Amino acid sequence: MSLASILVPLPDRSPPPARRVVTAPPAAQDEPRVAKMVVDSLSAYYGRNAVLRNVSLPFVERTVTAIIGPSGCGKSTLVRCMNRMHEIIPGTSVTGRVLLDGRDVYGGHLDPIELRRRVGMVFQKPNPFPTMTVRDNVLAGWRLTGTKPPDADAVVEDALRRAALWDEVKDRLKAPGASLSGGQAQRLCIARALAVQPDVLLMDEPCSALDPIATARIEELIHELAPSVTIVIVTHNMQQAARVSENTAFLYMGELVEFGATAGLFTRPADPRTEDYITGRFG
Amino acid sequence: MNARPSSSRVDTAFQASLVLAGLGVATVLAGVAWEVLSLSGEALSKGGIGFLTGTTWDPVAEEFGALPALYGTLVTSAVALLIAVPLGIGSAVFLSEMATSRVATVVGVLVDLLAAIPSVIYGLWGLFVLAPLLREHVQPAVQAAFGSLPIFAGPPLGVGYGTAGLLLAIMVIPVITSVSREVLRAVPDTQREAAYALGATPFEVIKGTVFPFARSGLVGAVVLGLGRALGETMAVTMVIGNRYDISASLFAPGYTLAAVIANEFAEAFSPRYLSALAGLAVVLLGTTLILNAGARLLVRRVKGAA
Amino acid sequence: MRMDAAEPAVRLPASPRLRWRRFVNRAFRVAVFGAVIVVLAPLVAILGTVISRGAPALDWDFLTSLPKPVGETGGGVGHAILGTLILAFGGLLMAVPLGVPAGVFLASDRMPRLGGVVRMCADVLAGVPSIVVGLFAYTLLVLPFKHFSALAGAFALAVIMLPTIARTTEEVVRLVPSTLTEAALALGAPRWRVMLRVVLPSAGKGVAAGIIAAFSRGAGETAPLMFTAFGSQFLSLSPLQPIAALPLVLFNYAVSPYDDWYAQAWAAALVLAVLVLAGNVVARFAMARRSP
Ligand SMILES: Nc1ncnc2c1ncn2[C@@H]1O[C@H](COP(=O)(O)OP(=O)(O)OP(=O)(O)O)[C@@H](O)[C@H]1O
Ligand SMILES: [Mg+2]
């Protein structure tokens, strides 16, 4: 698949497309691919310090996009701009656009609290709510916002199954959320994000606190989720990026250096900086 | 390490003196408890449980019942907490969750100043500003609206349980605010981010994740405030009205354990009388010690978990 | 983290549910902001009254002279200011030699079990009602000698100061980087010398701040002095005689039946507030700039 075949919906002029049914089969390889989200000329600041400069990137619907780059290059900041978590930190600001289904999420049509339900997030360190049970953790997205899912038990089971955690915790749904192992806790956080049926899932180094076995489980899980959710994964691990993603973006010092199909980017990097990075010459 | 024997002997002596100082602190606490207990021995052994439940305080007849003072202490503290808990925790939420760090610093300093004002100055203000204000404006208005309720019955005197409770509230708010603020700060940001990422509003983040995480510490903050309210002497003495009685009305004058001790100690010439006052102190000390120890455990648990 | 950051820039029609959630959030913000205002209002009210009513009666004479008998105008609280300083310094004299080493002990962590118990005792002692501390000092130092004394008053204040001094000392000594102590120990210096020459000097400002805070807390106490120092109409320097104290004078004047004394009570309150709050502010500055 080449980049040119990604169809970027023209923003703001076109009416918002109807939300697609999550269970639709993935598009065939040669069909034009739709960008679920687009980052367009995005710059992000902490105070006056620009940590992202003019980044533009598409995220193809129902595929996995990896973001790689040396520490401090702005990977976390990029994904946090995509669900407007960046602005929670005082003194931060953003310019440029982030399109979800062709409409700018900073444009005012969507409250950030609604956006974050559609664009879920999994953090580097598993952060289940220790005061809630496993079950309540899964339902947290509903409970916190004062809403009730139509069938809570079904939501819990479905989310835990999709997070590949159901078999391990089905007998202790009432156990405290803090009682799980690190890998289980991270999958619980994934289940929690999935339970509100997001269109997009942002994962910021989801495996960095986990051992290789737990990491393998999460990677498997990402494969299983990819047909139904658009996934963005930040990772330091190039093998991981190669294993799980279809497209990869390489960020360096706040700028997008290279974006392309993962296979191509790792075998024939276009930019010398990308080559230096993936061959381990820096970062 | 220096191996010279003389030096290591000095070292041992030095360490021993530190340990002794530590033990000294513990001894002072034990001494307080012991002295007060032994002084009260006569009253407590003669009065037995009747000392706690009796309602008469008659030094001439040597009849001593602590209940009205205990009642006053509990009622004024309850009123104080009712007012101070929402305001104190609310302010702590402002300081830790909303204010910019500069505003939080300034407000934090002001709250600490409030805590540093000597209680006798609170009493002076309560007696000459707060009580007249309540007597002339607030109490008549409350009675006009809710006069039929027994808790607002009786003539508006300005002094009484309600006034003392209000003044105590002002005094314990800084305690509750600053401890709660510490506790809220100890809640990791990852918890807040997790909730934000699920689409919660700031209010929902605080209610749904920050408060549950901090709950035992917040309880600890409230209990520390309660400890201060129970033991506060001077300010209460000046505005409680000093009548040894039990009354359902918040407008009625009453007494508290600490205020009885403060007012009557200097006149207590018979050993039996002195012992009865020490008995009040034992009741007061027992209550505050248990509360304080429990509260600090709770606060420490939250800070340790974070 | 700030909560207003999540407010959207532009609002477009939203579902009733979302509007309700935004409304609750807004109402919560307003309530919390209101709470801060209500909490700070008494500070303004109290300090404002103390200044406006205290300042007119305040002059040099008031600060230096002795009280006049009832009916005569004039007179001051010089004896009580001096008394308060004597009592508070006397309290420090007893509390510092015990509190500072106790704090160093707590920070050393060399006996964690005992340290935990001592720390708990210090915290609980800080919560003992001051009137009970007064009673303790009474039974220990007044009852046996059969008369009130400055010594008993200073002792009562020392008991109140002790936990503050011990706990702040612990806190600031803990802040001294362990690399510093380890470097000195590695050079072969014995522990006590490291403590006296390296740790305490670099924690010195913090310890001083704790002592000043304890001083200002002690200077404002009334209840523990009522039946220990007791108060006096005269300038007294003897540790074995009753002595006047500013908070006691303030209290006695406030509950007296004389208008003239009320005015003096406010002036005394102003002096006391300045003394205590100044101590507090100084301590805060020393803490903020504390080494290292
Ligand atoms: N809260 C903050 N305040 C100020 N600067 C920040 C803050 N968070 C991050 N930065 C800066 O922004 C830049 C990008 O940070 P970011 O966390 O996005 O990097 P990253 O690529 O995710 O790094 P890592 O791989 O280490 O997670 C860094 O230079 C960092 O120092
Ligand atoms: Mg990162």
PDB file of N, CA, C and O in Angstrom, chain B residues 2 7 10-11 14-15 31 35 39 90-91 94 97-98 112 114 116 120-122 125 128 199 202-204 233-234 265 289 296 300, chain C residues 1-3 21 24-25 28 32 36 39 43 46 49 110 123-124 131 136 138-140 188 190-192 195 222 227 262 269 276 280 284:
ATOM      1  N   ASN B   2      36.128   5.323  61.361  1.00  0.00           N
ATOM      2  CA  ASN B   2      37.255   5.513  62.250  1.00  0.00           C
ATOM      3  C   ASN B   2      37.278   4.408  63.299  1.00  0.00           C
ATOM      4  O   ASN B   2      36.284   4.110  63.929  1.00  0.00           O
ATOM      5  N   SER B   7      37.138   7.431  69.754  1.00  0.00           N
ATOM      6  CA  SER B   7      36.172   8.032  68.858  1.00  0.00           C
ATOM      7  C   SER B   7      34.899   7.210  68.801  1.00  0.00           C
ATOM      8  O   SER B   7      33.799   7.733  68.814  1.00  0.00           O
ATOM      9  N   VAL B  10      32.863   7.837  71.764  1.00  0.00           N
ATOM     10  CA  VAL B  10      32.115   9.088  71.652  1.00  0.00           C
ATOM     11  C   VAL B  10      30.897   8.878  70.766  1.00  0.00           C
ATOM     12  O   VAL B  10      29.802   9.348  71.045  1.00  0.00           O
ATOM     13  N   ASP B  11      31.128   8.127  69.699  1.00  0.00           N
ATOM     14  CA  ASP B  11      30.030   7.850  68.785  1.00  0.00           C
ATOM     15  C   ASP B  11      28.886   7.149  69.495  1.00  0.00           C
ATOM     16  O   ASP B  11      27.715   7.491  69.327  1.00  0.00           O
ATOM     17  N   PHE B  14      27.148   9.506  71.693  1.00  0.00           N
ATOM     18  CA  PHE B  14      26.344  10.439  70.902  1.00  0.00           C
ATOM     19  C   PHE B  14      25.020   9.799  70.499  1.00  0.00           C
ATOM     20  O   PHE B  14      23.943  10.348  70.707  1.00  0.00           O
ATOM     21  N   GLN B  15      25.138   8.583  69.958  1.00  0.00           N
ATOM     22  CA  GLN B  15      23.929   7.876  69.546  1.00  0.00           C
ATOM     23  C   GLN B  15      23.014   7.653  70.753  1.00  0.00           C
ATOM     24  O   GLN B  15      21.796   7.846  70.682  1.00  0.00           O
ATOM     25  N   GLY B  31       4.090  11.101  80.677  1.00  0.00           N
ATOM     26  CA  GLY B  31       3.954  11.898  81.890  1.00  0.00           C
ATOM     27  C   GLY B  31       2.652  12.655  81.912  1.00  0.00           C
ATOM     28  O   GLY B  31       1.958  12.699  82.935  1.00  0.00           O
ATOM     29  N   GLU B  35       0.122  11.879  84.911  1.00  0.00           N
ATOM     30  CA  GLU B  35      -0.179  12.892  85.920  1.00  0.00           C
ATOM     31  C   GLU B  35      -1.666  13.217  85.953  1.00  0.00           C
ATOM     32  O   GLU B  35      -2.284  13.314  87.004  1.00  0.00           O
ATOM     33  N   LEU B  39      -4.124  12.429  89.053  1.00  0.00           N
ATOM     34  CA  LEU B  39      -4.797  13.528  89.736  1.00  0.00           C
ATOM     35  C   LEU B  39      -6.313  13.306  89.743  1.00  0.00           C
ATOM     36  O   LEU B  39      -7.015  13.689  90.678  1.00  0.00           O
ATOM     37  N   GLY B  90     -13.262  21.821  50.253  1.00  0.00           N
ATOM     38  CA  GLY B  90     -13.455  22.610  49.034  1.00  0.00           C
ATOM     39  C   GLY B  90     -12.240  23.475  48.741  1.00  0.00           C
ATOM     40  O   GLY B  90     -11.745  23.520  47.609  1.00  0.00           O
ATOM     41  N   SER B  91     -11.738  24.144  49.764  1.00  0.00           N
ATOM     42  CA  SER B  91     -10.558  24.989  49.552  1.00  0.00           C
ATOM     43  C   SER B  91      -9.356  24.152  49.148  1.00  0.00           C
ATOM     44  O   SER B  91      -8.552  24.564  48.309  1.00  0.00           O
ATOM     45  N   PHE B  94      -9.590  23.417  45.584  1.00  0.00           N
ATOM     46  CA  PHE B  94      -9.170  24.586  44.806  1.00  0.00           C
ATOM     47  C   PHE B  94      -7.649  24.654  44.736  1.00  0.00           C
ATOM     48  O   PHE B  94      -7.064  24.827  43.662  1.00  0.00           O
ATOM     49  N   GLU B  97      -6.272  21.273  42.814  1.00  0.00           N
ATOM     50  CA  GLU B  97      -6.770  20.858  41.507  1.00  0.00           C
ATOM     51  C   GLU B  97      -7.023  22.004  40.539  1.00  0.00           C
ATOM     52  O   GLU B  97      -7.141  21.783  39.343  1.00  0.00           O
ATOM     53  N   MET B  98      -7.199  23.210  41.041  1.00  0.00           N
ATOM     54  CA  MET B  98      -7.642  24.266  40.134  1.00  0.00           C
ATOM     55  C   MET B  98      -6.686  25.443  40.051  1.00  0.00           C
ATOM     56  O   MET B  98      -6.460  25.983  38.981  1.00  0.00           O
ATOM     57  N   ASP B 112      -2.365  29.395  56.172  1.00  0.00           N
ATOM     58  CA  ASP B 112      -1.459  29.116  57.283  1.00  0.00           C
ATOM     59  C   ASP B 112      -1.454  30.252  58.308  1.00  0.00           C
ATOM     60  O   ASP B 112      -1.330  30.014  59.511  1.00  0.00           O
ATOM     61  N   LEU B 114      -3.997  32.059  58.997  1.00  0.00           N
ATOM     62  CA  LEU B 114      -5.241  31.853  59.737  1.00  0.00           C
ATOM     63  C   LEU B 114      -5.021  30.837  60.851  1.00  0.00           C
ATOM     64  O   LEU B 114      -5.563  30.962  61.947  1.00  0.00           O
ATOM     65  N   ALA B 116      -2.245  30.336  62.358  1.00  0.00           N
ATOM     66  CA  ALA B 116      -1.255  30.796  63.332  1.00  0.00           C
ATOM     67  C   ALA B 116      -1.813  31.832  64.297  1.00  0.00           C
ATOM     68  O   ALA B 116      -1.199  32.115  65.313  1.00  0.00           O
ATOM     69  N   VAL B 120      -6.743  33.047  71.551  1.00  0.00           N
ATOM     70  CA  VAL B 120      -7.358  34.077  72.394  1.00  0.00           C
ATOM     71  C   VAL B 120      -7.796  35.275  71.536  1.00  0.00           C
ATOM     72  O   VAL B 120      -8.759  35.971  71.853  1.00  0.00           O
ATOM     73  N   ILE B 121      -7.119  35.484  70.419  1.00  0.00           N
ATOM     74  CA  ILE B 121      -7.539  36.562  69.518  1.00  0.00           C
ATOM     75  C   ILE B 121      -8.830  36.177  68.800  1.00  0.00           C
ATOM     76  O   ILE B 121      -9.730  37.004  68.623  1.00  0.00           O
ATOM     77  N   TYR B 122      -8.925  34.909  68.413  1.00  0.00           N
ATOM     78  CA  TYR B 122     -10.215  34.446  67.874  1.00  0.00           C
ATOM     79  C   TYR B 122     -11.332  34.692  68.894  1.00  0.00           C
ATOM     80  O   TYR B 122     -12.433  35.121  68.551  1.00  0.00           O
ATOM     81  N   TRP B 125     -12.296  38.353  69.100  1.00  0.00           N
ATOM     82  CA  TRP B 125     -13.094  38.714  67.931  1.00  0.00           C
ATOM     83  C   TRP B 125     -14.492  38.101  68.037  1.00  0.00           C
ATOM     84  O   TRP B 125     -15.499  38.740  67.754  1.00  0.00           O
ATOM     85  N   PHE B 128     -16.527  40.151  70.716  1.00  0.00           N
ATOM     86  CA  PHE B 128     -16.883  41.544  70.458  1.00  0.00           C
ATOM     87  C   PHE B 128     -17.387  41.802  69.046  1.00  0.00           C
ATOM     88  O   PHE B 128     -17.963  42.850  68.790  1.00  0.00           O
ATOM     89  N   GLY B 199     -13.005  10.442  29.211  1.00  0.00           N
ATOM     90  CA  GLY B 199     -14.040  11.420  28.885  1.00  0.00           C
ATOM     91  C   GLY B 199     -14.748  12.002  30.094  1.00  0.00           C
ATOM     92  O   GLY B 199     -15.883  12.442  29.992  1.00  0.00           O
ATOM     93  N   PRO B 202     -13.768  17.568  34.638  1.00  0.00           N
ATOM     94  CA  PRO B 202     -12.926  17.755  35.821  1.00  0.00           C
ATOM     95  C   PRO B 202     -13.652  17.392  37.117  1.00  0.00           C
ATOM     96  O   PRO B 202     -13.070  16.760  38.008  1.00  0.00           O
ATOM     97  N   PHE B 203     -14.914  17.775  37.226  1.00  0.00           N
ATOM     98  CA  PHE B 203     -15.672  17.415  38.427  1.00  0.00           C
ATOM     99  C   PHE B 203     -15.752  15.901  38.578  1.00  0.00           C
ATOM    100  O   PHE B 203     -15.576  15.361  39.672  1.00  0.00           O
ATOM    101  N   GLU B 204     -16.000  15.223  37.465  1.00  0.00           N
ATOM    102  CA  GLU B 204     -16.122  13.764  37.537  1.00  0.00           C
ATOM    103  C   GLU B 204     -14.788  13.105  37.868  1.00  0.00           C
ATOM    104  O   GLU B 204     -14.747  12.072  38.547  1.00  0.00           O
ATOM    105  N   THR B 233      -9.682  25.776  73.832  1.00  0.00           N
ATOM    106  CA  THR B 233     -10.123  26.261  75.131  1.00  0.00           C
ATOM    107  C   THR B 233     -10.555  27.719  75.110  1.00  0.00           C
ATOM    108  O   THR B 233     -11.717  28.047  75.356  1.00  0.00           O
ATOM    109  N   MET B 234      -9.597  28.606  74.797  1.00  0.00           N
ATOM    110  CA  MET B 234      -9.825  30.018  75.079  1.00  0.00           C
ATOM    111  C   MET B 234     -10.983  30.606  74.272  1.00  0.00           C
ATOM    112  O   MET B 234     -11.882  31.236  74.822  1.00  0.00           O
ATOM    113  N   PHE B 265     -10.365  26.118  87.391  1.00  0.00           N
ATOM    114  CA  PHE B 265      -9.187  25.502  87.986  1.00  0.00           C
ATOM    115  C   PHE B 265      -8.589  26.361  89.091  1.00  0.00           C
ATOM    116  O   PHE B 265      -8.227  25.861  90.151  1.00  0.00           O
ATOM    117  N   LEU B 289      -6.750  11.878  72.106  1.00  0.00           N
ATOM    118  CA  LEU B 289      -5.642  10.974  71.804  1.00  0.00           C
ATOM    119  C   LEU B 289      -6.065   9.906  70.816  1.00  0.00           C
ATOM    120  O   LEU B 289      -5.370   9.638  69.827  1.00  0.00           O
ATOM    121  N   ARG B 296      -3.765  10.228  62.184  1.00  0.00           N
ATOM    122  CA  ARG B 296      -2.434  10.250  61.577  1.00  0.00           C
ATOM    123  C   ARG B 296      -2.143   8.965  60.839  1.00  0.00           C
ATOM    124  O   ARG B 296      -1.489   8.957  59.799  1.00  0.00           O
ATOM    125  N   ARG B 300      -1.199   8.958  56.896  1.00  0.00           N
ATOM    126  CA  ARG B 300       0.046   8.335  56.472  1.00  0.00           C
ATOM    127  C   ARG B 300      -0.220   7.232  55.443  1.00  0.00           C
ATOM    128  O   ARG B 300       0.563   7.004  54.541  1.00  0.00           O
TER     129      ARG B 300
ATOM    130  N   MET C   1      -2.224  19.872  37.899  1.00  0.00           N
ATOM    131  CA  MET C   1      -3.241  19.809  36.850  1.00  0.00           C
ATOM    132  C   MET C   1      -4.384  20.774  37.144  1.00  0.00           C
ATOM    133  O   MET C   1      -4.827  20.897  38.277  1.00  0.00           O
ATOM    134  N   ARG C   2      -4.853  21.419  36.118  1.00  0.00           N
ATOM    135  CA  ARG C   2      -5.942  22.370  36.341  1.00  0.00           C
ATOM    136  C   ARG C   2      -7.192  21.837  35.679  1.00  0.00           C
ATOM    137  O   ARG C   2      -7.144  21.190  34.656  1.00  0.00           O
ATOM    138  N   MET C   3      -8.304  22.146  36.261  1.00  0.00           N
ATOM    139  CA  MET C   3      -9.513  21.573  35.708  1.00  0.00           C
ATOM    140  C   MET C   3     -10.118  22.447  34.622  1.00  0.00           C
ATOM    141  O   MET C   3     -10.848  21.965  33.793  1.00  0.00           O
ATOM    142  N   ARG C  21     -23.873  17.698  32.409  1.00  0.00           N
ATOM    143  CA  ARG C  21     -22.565  17.407  32.991  1.00  0.00           C
ATOM    144  C   ARG C  21     -21.693  18.659  33.020  1.00  0.00           C
ATOM    145  O   ARG C  21     -20.969  18.901  33.986  1.00  0.00           O
ATOM    146  N   VAL C  24     -22.965  20.815  35.897  1.00  0.00           N
ATOM    147  CA  VAL C  24     -22.520  20.335  37.212  1.00  0.00           C
ATOM    148  C   VAL C  24     -21.062  20.711  37.433  1.00  0.00           C
ATOM    149  O   VAL C  24     -20.671  21.174  38.505  1.00  0.00           O
ATOM    150  N   ASN C  25     -20.259  20.534  36.391  1.00  0.00           N
ATOM    151  CA  ASN C  25     -18.848  20.864  36.502  1.00  0.00           C
ATOM    152  C   ASN C  25     -18.662  22.352  36.814  1.00  0.00           C
ATOM    153  O   ASN C  25     -17.878  22.731  37.687  1.00  0.00           O
ATOM    154  N   PHE C  28     -19.711  23.123  40.328  1.00  0.00           N
ATOM    155  CA  PHE C  28     -18.702  22.656  41.277  1.00  0.00           C
ATOM    156  C   PHE C  28     -17.559  23.660  41.376  1.00  0.00           C
ATOM    157  O   PHE C  28     -17.105  24.017  42.462  1.00  0.00           O
ATOM    158  N   VAL C  32     -16.481  25.606  44.762  1.00  0.00           N
ATOM    159  CA  VAL C  32     -15.142  25.496  45.327  1.00  0.00           C
ATOM    160  C   VAL C  32     -14.495  26.876  45.443  1.00  0.00           C
ATOM    161  O   VAL C  32     -13.875  27.212  46.452  1.00  0.00           O
ATOM    162  N   VAL C  36     -13.294  29.020  48.978  1.00  0.00           N
ATOM    163  CA  VAL C  36     -12.029  29.707  49.273  1.00  0.00           C
ATOM    164  C   VAL C  36     -12.298  31.122  49.778  1.00  0.00           C
ATOM    165  O   VAL C  36     -11.699  31.575  50.755  1.00  0.00           O
ATOM    166  N   VAL C  39     -13.557  31.010  53.230  1.00  0.00           N
ATOM    167  CA  VAL C  39     -12.501  30.621  54.168  1.00  0.00           C
ATOM    168  C   VAL C  39     -11.574  31.797  54.458  1.00  0.00           C
ATOM    169  O   VAL C  39     -11.129  31.997  55.589  1.00  0.00           O
ATOM    170  N   LEU C  43     -10.190  35.761  57.902  1.00  0.00           N
ATOM    171  CA  LEU C  43      -8.827  36.259  58.086  1.00  0.00           C
ATOM    172  C   LEU C  43      -8.811  37.770  57.929  1.00  0.00           C
ATOM    173  O   LEU C  43      -8.262  38.509  58.755  1.00  0.00           O
ATOM    174  N   ILE C  46     -10.847  39.368  60.852  1.00  0.00           N
ATOM    175  CA  ILE C  46     -10.189  39.359  62.164  1.00  0.00           C
ATOM    176  C   ILE C  46      -8.990  40.307  62.167  1.00  0.00           C
ATOM    177  O   ILE C  46      -8.871  41.177  63.052  1.00  0.00           O
ATOM    178  N   THR C  49     -10.198  43.919  62.104  1.00  0.00           N
ATOM    179  CA  THR C  49     -10.700  44.436  63.378  1.00  0.00           C
ATOM    180  C   THR C  49      -9.566  44.650  64.364  1.00  0.00           C
ATOM    181  O   THR C  49      -9.534  45.658  65.082  1.00  0.00           O
ATOM    182  N   ARG C 110      18.079   4.872  62.486  1.00  0.00           N
ATOM    183  CA  ARG C 110      18.937   3.757  62.889  1.00  0.00           C
ATOM    184  C   ARG C 110      18.172   2.759  63.745  1.00  0.00           C
ATOM    185  O   ARG C 110      18.582   1.616  63.866  1.00  0.00           O
ATOM    186  N   ASP C 123       3.672  13.214  67.507  1.00  0.00           N
ATOM    187  CA  ASP C 123       2.455  13.650  66.824  1.00  0.00           C
ATOM    188  C   ASP C 123       1.273  13.711  67.779  1.00  0.00           C
ATOM    189  O   ASP C 123       0.464  14.637  67.736  1.00  0.00           O
ATOM    190  N   VAL C 124       1.168  12.692  68.623  1.00  0.00           N
ATOM    191  CA  VAL C 124       0.048  12.674  69.567  1.00  0.00           C
ATOM    192  C   VAL C 124       0.199  13.817  70.567  1.00  0.00           C
ATOM    193  O   VAL C 124      -0.766  14.492  70.905  1.00  0.00           O
ATOM    194  N   ILE C 131      -4.883  22.989  77.267  1.00  0.00           N
ATOM    195  CA  ILE C 131      -5.333  23.138  78.654  1.00  0.00           C
ATOM    196  C   ILE C 131      -4.878  21.940  79.484  1.00  0.00           C
ATOM    197  O   ILE C 131      -4.548  22.072  80.659  1.00  0.00           O
ATOM    198  N   PHE C 136      -0.942  19.447  83.420  1.00  0.00           N
ATOM    199  CA  PHE C 136       0.247  18.627  83.652  1.00  0.00           C
ATOM    200  C   PHE C 136       1.320  19.453  84.344  1.00  0.00           C
ATOM    201  O   PHE C 136       1.873  19.048  85.379  1.00  0.00           O
ATOM    202  N   TYR C 138       0.916  22.077  86.012  1.00  0.00           N
ATOM    203  CA  TYR C 138       0.425  22.433  87.340  1.00  0.00           C
ATOM    204  C   TYR C 138       0.747  21.341  88.355  1.00  0.00           C
ATOM    205  O   TYR C 138       1.291  21.609  89.419  1.00  0.00           O
ATOM    206  N   THR C 139       0.404  20.096  88.005  1.00  0.00           N
ATOM    207  CA  THR C 139       0.636  19.025  88.980  1.00  0.00           C
ATOM    208  C   THR C 139       2.122  18.809  89.215  1.00  0.00           C
ATOM    209  O   THR C 139       2.533  18.442  90.297  1.00  0.00           O
ATOM    210  N   LEU C 140       2.927  19.069  88.191  1.00  0.00           N
ATOM    211  CA  LEU C 140       4.354  18.794  88.316  1.00  0.00           C
ATOM    212  C   LEU C 140       5.103  19.917  89.033  1.00  0.00           C
ATOM    213  O   LEU C 140       5.978  19.660  89.849  1.00  0.00           O
ATOM    214  N   GLY C 188      36.360   8.991  56.958  1.00  0.00           N
ATOM    215  CA  GLY C 188      36.759   8.497  58.249  1.00  0.00           C
ATOM    216  C   GLY C 188      36.286   9.323  59.427  1.00  0.00           C
ATOM    217  O   GLY C 188      36.683   9.088  60.551  1.00  0.00           O
ATOM    218  N   PRO C 190      33.981  10.356  62.380  1.00  0.00           N
ATOM    219  CA  PRO C 190      33.002   9.630  63.184  1.00  0.00           C
ATOM    220  C   PRO C 190      31.610  10.261  63.039  1.00  0.00           C
ATOM    221  O   PRO C 190      31.479  11.431  62.700  1.00  0.00           O
ATOM    222  N   ARG C 191      30.619   9.431  63.287  1.00  0.00           N
ATOM    223  CA  ARG C 191      29.247   9.835  63.067  1.00  0.00           C
ATOM    224  C   ARG C 191      28.850  11.128  63.792  1.00  0.00           C
ATOM    225  O   ARG C 191      28.187  11.997  63.231  1.00  0.00           O
ATOM    226  N   TRP C 192      29.252  11.217  65.054  1.00  0.00           N
ATOM    227  CA  TRP C 192      28.819  12.381  65.830  1.00  0.00           C
ATOM    228  C   TRP C 192      29.400  13.653  65.243  1.00  0.00           C
ATOM    229  O   TRP C 192      28.737  14.684  65.180  1.00  0.00           O
ATOM    230  N   MET C 195      27.555  14.547  62.159  1.00  0.00           N
ATOM    231  CA  MET C 195      26.267  15.125  62.509  1.00  0.00           C
ATOM    232  C   MET C 195      26.421  16.587  62.919  1.00  0.00           C
ATOM    233  O   MET C 195      25.724  17.464  62.429  1.00  0.00           O
ATOM    234  N   THR C 222      -2.514  30.634  75.625  1.00  0.00           N
ATOM    235  CA  THR C 222      -3.110  31.191  76.824  1.00  0.00           C
ATOM    236  C   THR C 222      -3.421  30.101  77.836  1.00  0.00           C
ATOM    237  O   THR C 222      -3.009  30.169  78.996  1.00  0.00           O
ATOM    238  N   PHE C 227      -2.998  28.468  84.902  1.00  0.00           N
ATOM    239  CA  PHE C 227      -2.702  28.049  86.270  1.00  0.00           C
ATOM    240  C   PHE C 227      -1.271  27.560  86.399  1.00  0.00           C
ATOM    241  O   PHE C 227      -0.957  26.657  87.139  1.00  0.00           O
ATOM    242  N   TYR C 262     -11.321  46.983  77.430  1.00  0.00           N
ATOM    243  CA  TYR C 262     -11.575  46.382  76.110  1.00  0.00           C
ATOM    244  C   TYR C 262     -10.625  46.980  75.072  1.00  0.00           C
ATOM    245  O   TYR C 262     -10.038  46.285  74.251  1.00  0.00           O
ATOM    246  N   ALA C 269      -4.054  42.577  71.572  1.00  0.00           N
ATOM    247  CA  ALA C 269      -4.238  41.598  70.497  1.00  0.00           C
ATOM    248  C   ALA C 269      -3.379  41.966  69.299  1.00  0.00           C
ATOM    249  O   ALA C 269      -2.781  41.091  68.654  1.00  0.00           O
ATOM    250  N   VAL C 276       3.340  37.041  66.893  1.00  0.00           N
ATOM    251  CA  VAL C 276       3.157  35.655  66.462  1.00  0.00           C
ATOM    252  C   VAL C 276       3.261  35.524  64.943  1.00  0.00           C
ATOM    253  O   VAL C 276       3.953  34.652  64.428  1.00  0.00           O
ATOM    254  N   ASN C 280       5.985  33.675  62.533  1.00  0.00           N
ATOM    255  CA  ASN C 280       5.558  32.708  61.540  1.00  0.00           C
ATOM    256  C   ASN C 280       6.122  32.998  60.156  1.00  0.00           C
ATOM    257  O   ASN C 280       6.588  32.102  59.448  1.00  0.00           O
ATOM    258  N   ARG C 284       8.773  30.914  57.916  1.00  0.00           N
ATOM    259  CA  ARG C 284       8.426  30.471  56.566  1.00  0.00           C
ATOM    260  C   ARG C 284       9.522  30.831  55.573  1.00  0.00           C
ATOM    261  O   ARG C 284       9.900  30.036  54.723  1.00  0.00           O
TER     262      ARG C 284
END
